[in-house]
Amino acid sequence: MPSRKFADGEVVMGRWPGSVLYYEVQVTSYDDVAHLYTVKYKDGTELALKESDIRSQSSFKHRKSQSSSSSPSRRSSSRSRSRSRSPGRPAKGRRRSASQSREHKDDKKKTLQETSLALVVLVLLKPSENNTKRYNGEPESTEKNDTSCIILEQKLKPDLEIKRVLEQYSLRSRKDDKKTEEIFSEKKTFVAVKPIEKVPSKTKELEFGGRIGTFMLIFLLPATVFYLLLMCKQDDPSLLNFPPLPALESLWEWRVFGVFLLWFFLQAVFYLLPIGKVVEGLPLSNGRKLQYRINGFYAFILTAAAIGVLLYFQFELHYLYDHFMQFAVSAAAFSLALSIYLYVRSLKAPEEELAPGGNSGYFIYDFFTGHELNPRIGSFDLKYFCELRPGLIGWVVINLAMLLAEMKIHNLSMPSLSMILVNSFQLLYVVDALWNEEAILTTMDITHDGFGFMLAFGDLVWVPFVYSLQAFYLVGHPITITWPVAAAITVLNCVGYYIFRSANSQKNNFRRNPADPKLANLKFIPTATGKGLLVTGWWGFVRHPNYLGDIIMALAWSLPCGFNHILPYFYVIYFICLLVHREARDEHHCKQKYGLAWERYCQRVPYRIFPYIY
Ligand code: NDP
């Protein structure tokens, strides 16, 4: 196996994917397994390049001088990067040098098509400040090309070769069948190109406090759940009134564990039903796309029908309330077993299937964050399944059980207004998530984080047992609220939901089809990856408007519990911390992905989540 040719830190010339142009880049690392160099462009964009796409600077200087002296026609080719040049025109205007003519006896048309395509790719992908201004609707300044570090490669490749290059880097224009004239058109402001994903290499920047942090979280997260549930059961759930520890044997019941397993596998059966459309996820680092069945909403309907049947046959759903702690222990035991299984199987997974965020080589860290990105048994995607089904649907079933328990314990003919609000708000949230299930495919959880303890515990224990805390609290600590208060809280929840939903939809629609006429009024900054960053609309208000809406809703879920204790406000406090941390993680990833364009976006939209505050 030949050793690497370029060293870390070396400044070389790297080919811009899909084009015939070379930019000055710095080698930042090398992946021995994938044989790819990570290089950094001057605008901060990082890409993984093959050795064949990298040249030493000296070889270029040599070629450049040769080229400029021997072939004046080439200089005119270089100038043809100006947008004023129509792709159809060079066919007539360009004179081919004698050497080129000798080299390429191919069909003239083919050559010209190829050249046009290469230029299209160049215009689409070249990180240009002027483009940013133009797309933002700012006055356009005279176009200046940074020719100092760009050299047009002499070799002209046939169409097929260009196509291969585009596929290799997962680059594709929004409409492959679009004519090049259309792509060059002044009217077309943007052509989406699939993101350029790096082939996963070792995770160098550790999150969550690194090895020590993740080790502690493995104990801290379950301890927090049990503390909250024990507190909630107390008559006086004040923070300083520490609950007595229950006897160990009271925490486990095989029957409860059996019910939990039954629930989990029932959801798995619903997931496997051949109903609902099948969609493709984002391209993986190897260019492959996984398929996902979108039937979460059907699973919810089937679950609702099953619960209805159980209630019809007088099944006492408050069994869940009576054994709540045992259910939480069962779910925690199951998620731990699942995490161990996931880690063991990840050891055999090919390098390219490991998670970008969970491949540090440290056992504890990878076990916690998840080593394998998309663990699957056949077509059964374990992470995707756990993200939205057993835990999320389980959450609303638990809420319903709490509502019934409240009625039974307090001998009510109707649930309390507070309980109705909490149940309705959270039901709306879950139904919304399931209705928009496809949107999860572009989230960090699916694209970046592996499936390990963090997500397994989060999905199966934290979400159903901590997010239902308000309903659990209300059973033991009834609160009476007036209709006007209920109306005000409902308005708050609706405002939060409106921001949350419209911000998420705006971004998802933009990602799916940037040329959607409904989004025509929105401005965006183009980035070197081909994807744009919205700078008007919700995403021009703050950098994470969806988080803002989510936090407003979280507050609305806690308010029906009154102000006697802080316990029901745990969710909103925790959620602010979670989203502030998540926002920081996302910023970091976006900075790496988009470089200068992301910095420009941050300048245009200075606040992260809370306008004028943070
Ligand atoms: P987001 O939906 O916030 O997506 C972040 C991504 O959006 C970025 O990585 C970037 O990805 C893209 N993006 C960022 N800025 C822009 C812009 N200006 N224009 C266009 N695209 C942009 O990710 P999350 O997964 O964190 O959140 C999804 C939803 O889930 C949110 O509503 C959040 O509140 C909710 N959530 C709920 C949790 C809960 O426990 N209830 C937990 C976590 C999240 P790219 O450019 O690659 O497309």
XYZ file of C-alpha atoms and ligand atoms in Angstrom:
662
model
C 0.000 0.000 0.000
C 1.614 3.278 -1.020
C 2.022 5.816 1.743
C 0.409 9.246 1.643
C 1.952 11.807 -0.652
C 0.998 15.031 1.123
C 1.627 15.888 4.749
C -0.716 17.568 7.247
C -0.399 21.338 7.031
C 1.015 21.243 3.505
C -0.385 23.844 1.128
C -1.306 22.203 -2.153
C -3.689 22.632 -5.051
C -6.986 20.787 -4.598
C -9.456 20.174 -7.354
C -12.880 21.636 -6.656
C -15.298 18.684 -6.854
C -17.049 18.364 -10.139
C -14.998 21.074 -11.808
C -11.689 21.171 -13.619
C -10.385 23.895 -11.384
C -7.777 23.779 -8.699
C -7.754 25.962 -5.599
C -5.085 26.505 -3.042
C -5.930 24.337 -0.035
C -4.274 23.177 3.122
C -4.171 19.506 4.057
C -5.656 19.095 7.539
C -5.741 15.298 7.892
C -5.612 12.001 6.068
C -7.896 9.011 6.409
C -5.787 5.853 6.052
C -8.791 3.644 5.567
C -10.685 5.652 2.966
C -7.450 7.059 1.486
C -8.886 10.533 1.491
C -7.316 13.828 2.433
C -9.317 16.390 4.364
C -8.414 19.754 2.923
C -9.428 23.252 3.860
C -10.207 25.855 1.237
C -9.476 29.516 1.781
C -13.130 30.251 2.617
C -13.029 27.702 5.409
C -14.856 24.933 3.531
C -13.507 21.487 4.322
C -13.759 18.633 1.865
C -12.417 15.124 1.524
C -10.379 14.689 -1.642
C -8.697 11.762 -3.293
C -4.963 11.925 -3.835
C -5.543 12.092 -7.572
C -7.416 15.357 -7.066
C -4.494 16.997 -5.328
C -1.373 18.409 -6.940
C 1.668 20.006 -5.472
C 1.901 23.756 -5.928
C 5.229 23.510 -7.729
C 3.850 21.233 -10.443
C 1.114 23.764 -11.007
C 3.365 26.747 -11.294
C 5.281 24.838 -13.907
C 2.182 23.953 -15.851
C 0.728 27.391 -15.538
C 3.734 29.064 -17.087
C 3.802 26.499 -19.856
C 0.194 26.934 -20.473
C 0.110 30.670 -20.597
C 2.974 30.902 -22.990
C 1.956 28.181 -25.327
C -1.742 28.598 -25.552
C -3.293 32.031 -25.558
C -6.655 30.508 -26.281
C -6.590 28.988 -22.836
C -6.495 32.423 -21.290
C -9.712 33.262 -23.009
C -11.216 30.058 -21.619
C -10.341 31.195 -18.178
C -12.095 34.491 -18.692
C -15.165 32.645 -19.834
C -16.059 32.164 -16.163
C -17.771 35.526 -16.381
C -21.533 35.085 -15.946
C -22.177 37.237 -19.002
C -21.009 34.396 -21.130
C -23.740 32.145 -22.377
C -22.878 28.436 -22.321
C -24.132 28.061 -25.807
C -21.917 30.783 -27.197
C -18.435 29.461 -26.593
C -19.045 26.793 -29.204
C -18.628 29.364 -31.870
C -16.475 31.858 -30.138
C -13.798 29.607 -28.707
C -10.788 28.846 -30.887
C -9.077 25.594 -30.149
C -5.334 25.534 -30.088
C -3.411 23.252 -32.410
C -2.231 21.099 -29.561
C -5.755 20.643 -28.313
C -6.917 19.711 -31.771
C -4.217 17.074 -32.008
C -5.023 15.698 -28.579
C -8.743 15.528 -29.008
C -9.966 14.096 -32.232
C -13.259 13.367 -30.506
C -16.506 14.709 -31.525
C -16.333 18.496 -31.284
C -19.837 18.745 -29.895
C -19.014 16.423 -27.012
C -16.027 18.455 -26.050
C -17.970 21.667 -26.045
C -20.787 20.187 -23.997
C -18.274 18.938 -21.497
C -16.603 22.303 -21.235
C -19.938 23.973 -20.663
C -20.825 21.517 -17.941
C -17.540 22.044 -16.195
C -18.159 25.765 -16.293
C -21.677 25.306 -14.962
C -20.302 23.370 -12.041
C -17.725 26.057 -11.502
C -20.307 28.816 -11.386
C -22.505 26.787 -9.068
C -19.841 25.734 -6.696
C -17.225 28.424 -6.627
C -17.404 30.143 -3.259
C -17.751 33.705 -4.403
C -18.446 36.758 -2.341
C -20.118 38.412 -5.250
C -22.569 35.588 -5.556
C -23.568 36.052 -1.955
C -24.449 39.653 -2.561
C -26.304 38.913 -5.715
C -28.422 36.181 -4.162
C -29.216 38.332 -1.204
C -30.518 41.016 -3.417
C -27.699 43.313 -2.426
C -26.254 45.600 -5.105
C -23.922 43.632 -7.248
C -20.390 44.826 -7.451
C -18.031 44.224 -10.345
C -17.292 40.546 -10.500
C -13.754 39.743 -9.585
C -12.447 36.264 -9.984
C -9.721 35.132 -7.694
C -7.558 33.860 -10.474
C -4.465 33.827 -8.317
C -5.212 30.340 -7.110
C -7.286 28.955 -9.945
C -5.832 27.142 -12.888
C -7.946 25.690 -15.593
C -6.984 22.145 -16.260
C -6.017 21.565 -19.825
C -7.318 18.085 -20.119
C -10.861 17.942 -21.401
C -12.852 14.967 -20.336
C -15.772 13.311 -22.085
C -19.293 13.730 -20.675
C -19.230 10.404 -18.933
C -16.183 11.358 -16.964
C -17.825 14.560 -15.755
C -20.890 12.569 -14.760
C -18.676 10.180 -12.828
C -17.058 13.069 -11.009
C -20.415 14.533 -10.103
C -21.610 11.202 -8.760
C -18.395 10.603 -6.903
C -18.961 13.741 -4.867
C -22.721 13.245 -4.590
C -23.271 16.387 -6.597
C -26.363 16.725 -8.662
C -28.188 19.707 -9.969
C -31.759 20.172 -8.744
C -33.018 19.069 -12.092
C -30.565 16.886 -13.892
C -32.456 17.295 -17.073
C -32.250 21.076 -16.961
C -30.566 22.612 -19.933
C -27.320 24.300 -19.207
C -28.713 27.525 -20.653
C -31.353 27.504 -17.949
C -28.830 26.945 -15.205
C -26.763 29.864 -16.400
C -29.795 32.078 -16.725
C -29.744 35.265 -14.688
C -33.278 34.470 -13.542
C -32.246 31.228 -11.913
C -30.801 32.364 -8.682
C -29.943 28.995 -7.221
C -29.455 25.409 -8.174
C -29.388 22.971 -5.311
C -26.593 20.484 -5.259
C -26.581 17.559 -2.893
C -24.408 18.170 0.152
C -20.849 17.043 -0.005
C -20.411 14.662 2.895
C -17.030 13.697 4.123
C -16.168 10.061 4.403
C -16.219 9.480 8.170
C -12.900 9.600 9.855
C -12.038 9.496 13.526
C -14.048 11.834 15.750
C -11.492 14.302 17.026
C -13.594 16.847 18.844
C -15.318 15.146 21.738
C -18.641 16.545 22.926
C -20.590 16.114 26.188
C -17.474 16.592 28.281
C -15.487 13.892 26.480
C -14.823 10.546 28.100
C -15.371 11.708 31.673
C -18.518 13.622 30.785
C -20.106 10.755 28.893
C -19.128 8.280 31.631
C -20.898 10.436 34.187
C -23.935 10.971 31.969
C -24.473 7.225 31.714
C -25.231 7.257 35.460
C -26.589 10.775 35.791
C -29.378 10.442 33.230
C -31.051 7.370 34.789
C -30.512 8.830 38.281
C -32.300 12.036 37.213
C -35.279 10.102 35.857
C -35.660 8.120 39.066
C -35.189 11.184 41.217
C -37.901 13.065 39.309
C -40.348 10.183 39.460
C -39.740 9.627 43.175
C -40.141 13.342 43.848
C -43.358 13.481 41.877
C -44.866 10.675 43.956
C -44.309 12.619 47.157
C -47.024 14.725 48.778
C -44.548 17.559 49.098
C -42.318 17.504 46.020
C -40.176 20.455 47.121
C -36.620 20.278 45.861
C -35.144 20.009 49.338
C -37.537 17.285 50.398
C -35.364 14.439 49.175
C -37.438 11.277 48.626
C -36.605 8.086 50.543
C -35.041 5.408 48.341
C -37.435 2.559 47.548
C -36.562 -1.069 48.236
C -34.720 -2.533 45.277
C -37.111 -5.460 44.850
C -40.025 -3.020 44.513
C -38.465 -1.585 41.349
C -38.734 -4.694 39.256
C -41.658 -6.807 38.155
C -41.394 -9.294 35.337
C -45.000 -8.724 34.335
C -44.343 -5.038 33.854
C -41.243 -5.851 31.839
C -43.367 -8.219 29.737
C -45.892 -5.443 29.059
C -43.065 -3.133 28.047
C -41.678 -5.749 25.626
C -45.145 -6.326 24.235
C -45.474 -2.588 23.608
C -42.076 -2.356 21.949
C -42.669 -5.299 19.634
C -46.216 -4.196 18.811
C -44.757 -0.901 17.603
C -42.138 -2.846 15.655
C -44.917 -4.795 13.922
C -46.696 -1.533 13.040
C -43.410 -0.194 11.676
C -43.028 -3.228 9.429
C -46.506 -2.970 7.941
C -46.213 -2.214 4.225
C -48.342 0.930 4.494
C -47.132 4.472 3.904
C -44.670 5.727 1.334
C -40.992 4.834 1.217
C -38.577 7.742 0.960
C -34.837 8.137 0.647
C -32.705 9.684 3.350
C -29.865 12.128 2.748
C -26.838 10.713 0.934
C -24.423 8.942 3.241
C -20.684 9.508 3.132
C -20.368 6.794 0.500
C -23.078 8.414 -1.627
C -25.591 5.679 -0.836
C -29.082 6.618 0.325
C -31.070 4.525 2.765
C -34.761 3.981 2.359
C -37.257 4.716 5.127
C -40.901 3.843 5.388
C -43.011 6.775 6.512
C -45.836 5.194 8.470
C -45.495 6.667 11.980
C -48.852 8.366 11.749
C -50.500 5.080 10.771
C -48.782 3.434 13.733
C -50.312 6.119 15.934
C -53.813 5.525 14.514
C -53.460 1.758 14.982
C -52.213 2.290 18.544
C -55.170 4.594 19.279
C -57.518 1.922 17.942
C -55.826 -0.753 20.085
C -56.089 1.446 23.208
C -59.740 2.118 22.372
C -60.403 -1.620 22.210
C -58.617 -2.155 25.547
C -60.681 0.563 27.198
C -63.860 -0.850 25.695
C -63.066 -4.161 27.349
C -62.548 -2.354 30.676
C -58.778 -2.691 30.714
C -57.559 -0.449 33.496
C -55.033 1.818 31.836
C -54.052 3.383 35.121
C -52.071 0.177 35.644
C -49.412 2.305 34.001
C -49.705 4.909 36.744
C -49.679 2.306 39.504
C -46.462 0.742 38.159
C -44.917 3.847 36.681
C -41.534 3.468 38.330
C -41.335 -0.213 37.388
C -42.107 0.670 33.796
C -39.329 3.265 33.839
C -36.900 0.673 35.255
C -37.953 -1.857 32.604
C -37.448 0.701 29.837
C -34.046 1.671 31.267
C -32.936 -1.978 31.495
C -34.078 -2.560 27.948
C -32.315 0.563 26.624
C -29.092 -0.483 28.375
C -29.288 -3.977 26.840
C -30.035 -2.410 23.466
C -27.056 -0.041 23.778
C -24.721 -2.946 24.591
C -26.035 -4.848 21.587
C -25.592 -1.767 19.397
C -22.028 -1.235 20.517
C -21.050 -4.891 20.062
C -22.494 -5.042 16.562
C -20.884 -1.703 15.670
C -17.455 -3.287 16.189
C -18.054 -5.338 13.066
C -19.524 -2.472 11.052
C -17.468 -1.181 8.122
C -15.687 2.111 8.789
C -17.904 3.998 6.335
C -20.997 3.070 8.349
C -19.747 4.585 11.591
C -21.203 7.803 12.941
C -19.266 11.020 12.278
C -19.868 11.981 15.918
C -19.273 8.619 17.603
C -16.061 7.252 16.173
C -13.489 8.460 18.674
C -11.941 5.081 19.437
C -12.760 5.555 23.136
C -15.128 2.858 24.311
C -17.158 4.957 26.772
C -17.530 7.891 24.423
C -18.561 5.779 21.432
C -20.843 3.640 23.580
C -22.628 6.772 24.800
C -22.853 8.784 21.589
C -23.372 5.759 19.333
C -20.727 4.125 17.203
C -22.752 3.011 14.198
C -24.745 5.629 12.306
C -27.657 3.610 10.962
C -27.768 0.155 12.560
C -30.207 -1.997 10.656
C -31.446 -5.555 10.871
C -32.360 -6.179 7.251
C -34.432 -3.155 6.346
C -35.432 -2.528 9.979
C -33.717 0.707 10.986
C -33.303 0.550 14.758
C -32.530 4.234 15.316
C -35.235 5.597 13.053
C -37.753 3.233 14.660
C -36.852 4.195 18.234
C -36.762 7.933 17.505
C -40.488 8.356 16.917
C -42.392 5.179 17.768
C -42.208 3.377 21.139
C -41.153 6.406 23.191
C -43.054 9.194 21.488
C -46.331 7.312 21.072
C -45.720 5.827 24.522
C -45.597 9.374 25.927
C -49.200 10.161 24.870
C -50.401 6.767 26.099
C -48.815 7.517 29.493
C -50.491 10.942 29.503
C -53.836 9.298 28.823
C -53.200 6.817 31.638
C -52.472 9.765 33.970
C -55.697 11.443 32.924
C -57.686 8.295 33.713
C -55.779 7.830 36.973
C -56.622 11.402 37.987
C -60.314 10.809 37.331
C -60.253 7.558 39.256
C -58.213 8.719 42.252
C -60.069 12.011 42.674
C -63.384 10.509 41.703
C -63.978 12.972 38.893
C -66.500 12.626 36.126
C -64.283 14.861 33.956
C -60.550 15.348 33.953
C -59.300 18.667 35.362
C -58.805 21.600 33.012
C -55.065 21.510 33.686
C -54.906 17.826 32.768
C -56.897 18.427 29.592
C -54.533 21.217 28.556
C -51.384 19.196 29.212
C -52.795 16.179 27.371
C -54.019 18.211 24.401
C -50.848 20.282 23.967
C -48.570 17.273 24.099
C -50.868 15.221 21.887
C -50.655 17.984 19.279
C -46.856 17.930 19.518
C -46.620 14.165 19.060
C -49.165 14.026 16.245
C -47.294 16.860 14.531
C -44.003 14.973 14.800
C -45.568 11.812 13.371
C -47.416 13.676 10.628
C -44.134 15.308 9.591
C -42.111 12.153 10.151
C -40.103 12.626 6.991
C -38.540 15.786 8.425
C -36.631 13.715 10.961
C -34.445 12.341 8.178
C -32.549 15.630 7.961
C -32.046 16.088 11.714
C -28.739 15.740 13.515
C -29.974 12.600 15.265
C -30.284 10.769 11.962
C -27.480 12.318 9.923
C -24.750 12.844 12.507
C -25.305 10.993 15.779
C -24.839 7.283 15.997
C -27.267 5.002 17.798
C -25.917 4.363 21.249
C -26.871 4.849 24.880
C -27.669 8.555 24.465
C -30.408 8.074 21.891
C -31.591 4.655 23.105
C -32.064 5.940 26.656
C -33.364 9.293 25.415
C -35.947 7.772 23.082
C -37.146 4.922 25.279
C -36.839 6.326 28.807
C -36.275 10.065 28.899
C -38.974 11.098 26.413
C -41.860 8.962 27.701
C -41.112 9.170 31.432
C -39.742 12.699 31.826
C -41.829 14.482 29.211
C -44.996 13.142 30.860
C -43.937 14.592 34.206
C -46.568 17.347 34.183
C -49.413 14.858 33.762
C -47.867 12.598 36.423
C -47.530 15.594 38.728
C -51.149 16.644 38.231
C -52.446 13.249 39.375
C -50.910 13.697 42.814
C -51.087 17.492 42.971
C -54.349 18.751 41.501
C -54.503 22.374 40.396
C -57.564 24.384 39.587
C -57.171 26.987 36.877
C -59.774 29.383 35.572
C -60.988 29.515 31.991
C -59.299 32.847 31.218
C -55.977 31.451 32.486
C -56.534 28.315 30.431
C -57.301 30.484 27.389
C -54.126 32.560 27.896
C -52.002 29.390 28.201
C -53.648 27.982 25.090
C -52.813 31.148 23.147
C -49.196 30.860 24.330
C -49.032 27.244 23.176
C -50.548 28.174 19.808
C -47.996 30.966 19.324
C -45.167 28.552 20.146
C -46.594 25.911 17.860
C -47.044 28.393 15.015
C -43.408 29.527 15.231
C -42.150 25.954 15.615
C -44.169 24.523 12.739
C -43.785 27.368 10.260
C -40.028 27.658 10.899
C -39.506 23.919 10.466
C -41.714 23.799 7.364
C -39.987 26.818 5.851
C -36.584 25.185 6.175
C -37.730 21.713 5.153
C -39.503 23.030 2.056
C -36.495 25.127 1.166
C -34.181 22.163 1.551
C -36.465 20.001 -0.535
C -37.038 22.498 -3.318
C -35.217 25.835 -3.116
C -37.002 27.024 -6.249
C -40.460 26.486 -4.752
C -42.530 29.520 -5.904
C -44.013 29.743 -2.391
C -40.554 30.577 -1.094
C -39.814 33.106 -3.840
C -39.942 36.016 -1.376
C -37.203 34.520 0.806
C -33.554 35.474 0.422
C -30.653 33.208 1.108
C -26.887 33.055 1.117
C -25.499 30.389 -1.220
C -22.779 28.190 0.185
C -19.963 26.226 -1.357
C -21.876 22.972 -0.808
C -24.645 24.147 -3.105
C -27.173 24.485 -0.278
C -28.434 27.948 0.668
C -28.852 29.527 4.084
C -32.104 31.426 4.511
C -31.590 34.980 5.748
C -35.158 36.238 5.673
C -38.387 34.741 6.983
C -38.160 32.826 10.265
C -34.508 31.929 9.712
C -33.695 35.616 9.375
C -35.404 36.385 12.689
C -33.116 34.210 14.824
C -30.758 31.404 13.862
C -32.951 28.718 15.439
C -36.561 29.928 15.334
C -37.839 26.353 15.649
C -36.107 26.069 19.045
C -37.739 29.320 20.140
C -41.204 27.967 19.280
C -40.397 24.690 21.014
C -39.356 26.482 24.208
C -42.506 28.639 24.228
C -44.568 25.455 23.968
C -42.555 23.854 26.774
C -43.499 26.774 29.008
C -47.155 26.417 28.048
C -47.027 22.745 29.074
C -45.737 23.602 32.544
C -47.992 26.567 33.342
C -51.175 24.472 33.840
C -49.401 22.916 36.841
C -49.476 26.217 38.730
C -46.685 27.726 40.767
C -46.671 25.625 43.916
C -43.565 23.673 42.946
C -40.732 23.938 40.502
C -40.878 20.226 39.650
C -43.314 20.526 36.698
C -41.041 23.261 35.342
C -38.176 20.807 35.153
C -39.065 20.154 31.535
C -38.850 23.756 30.375
C -35.603 24.375 32.313
C -33.995 21.188 31.019
C -35.281 21.896 27.519
C -33.710 25.358 27.403
C -30.373 23.801 28.460
C -30.762 21.009 25.888
C -31.570 23.351 23.024
C -28.866 25.874 23.929
C -26.353 23.009 23.909
C -27.835 21.531 20.740
C -27.723 24.919 19.076
C -24.028 25.221 19.925
C -23.377 21.763 18.438
C -25.299 22.640 15.309
C -23.478 25.964 14.945
C -20.199 24.121 15.169
C -21.212 21.652 12.461
C -22.586 24.407 10.235
C -19.405 26.419 10.619
C -17.432 23.408 9.441
C -19.857 22.724 6.596
C -20.345 26.258 5.316
C -17.258 28.175 6.442
C -17.385 31.813 5.405
C -21.019 31.620 4.310
C -21.986 30.601 7.841
C -20.078 33.547 9.278
C -21.909 35.863 6.917
C -25.183 34.326 8.032
C -24.276 34.904 11.688
C -23.508 38.542 10.889
C -26.845 38.965 9.190
C -28.764 37.106 11.918
C -26.931 37.827 15.175
C -29.278 36.146 17.683
C -29.282 32.391 18.119
C -32.601 31.550 19.781
C -34.027 34.474 21.747
C -34.209 37.774 19.848
C -32.173 40.550 21.535
C -31.221 38.183 24.377
C -29.257 35.214 23.068
P -32.898 21.917 12.994
O -34.215 21.596 12.389
O -32.832 23.159 13.791
O -31.864 21.965 11.836
C -30.586 22.525 11.921
C -30.046 22.466 10.529
O -30.797 23.357 9.693
C -28.629 22.913 10.359
O -27.717 21.893 10.683
C -28.597 23.228 8.885
O -28.527 21.964 8.241
C -29.972 23.819 8.641
N -29.964 25.266 8.726
C -29.456 26.048 9.710
N -29.649 27.343 9.430
C -30.285 27.377 8.248
C -30.746 28.440 7.418
N -30.597 29.711 7.753
N -31.342 28.130 6.266
C -31.506 26.850 5.899
N -31.079 25.798 6.635
C -30.481 26.061 7.794
O -32.346 20.660 13.782
P -32.754 19.848 15.052
O -32.682 18.424 14.684
O -31.931 20.288 16.202
O -34.274 20.248 15.386
C -35.418 19.777 14.674
C -36.666 20.074 15.496
O -36.743 19.150 16.581
C -36.651 21.471 16.126
O -37.923 22.029 16.007
C -36.351 21.222 17.586
O -36.964 22.185 18.397
C -36.933 19.841 17.785
N -36.258 19.099 18.837
C -37.039 18.621 19.838
C -36.471 17.905 20.856
C -37.322 17.386 21.936
O -36.819 16.649 22.769
N -38.593 17.714 21.994
C -35.032 17.623 20.902
C -34.302 18.185 19.786
C -34.906 18.890 18.791
P -28.298 21.787 6.651
O -27.787 23.073 6.152
O -27.334 20.666 6.531
O -29.637 21.456 6.082
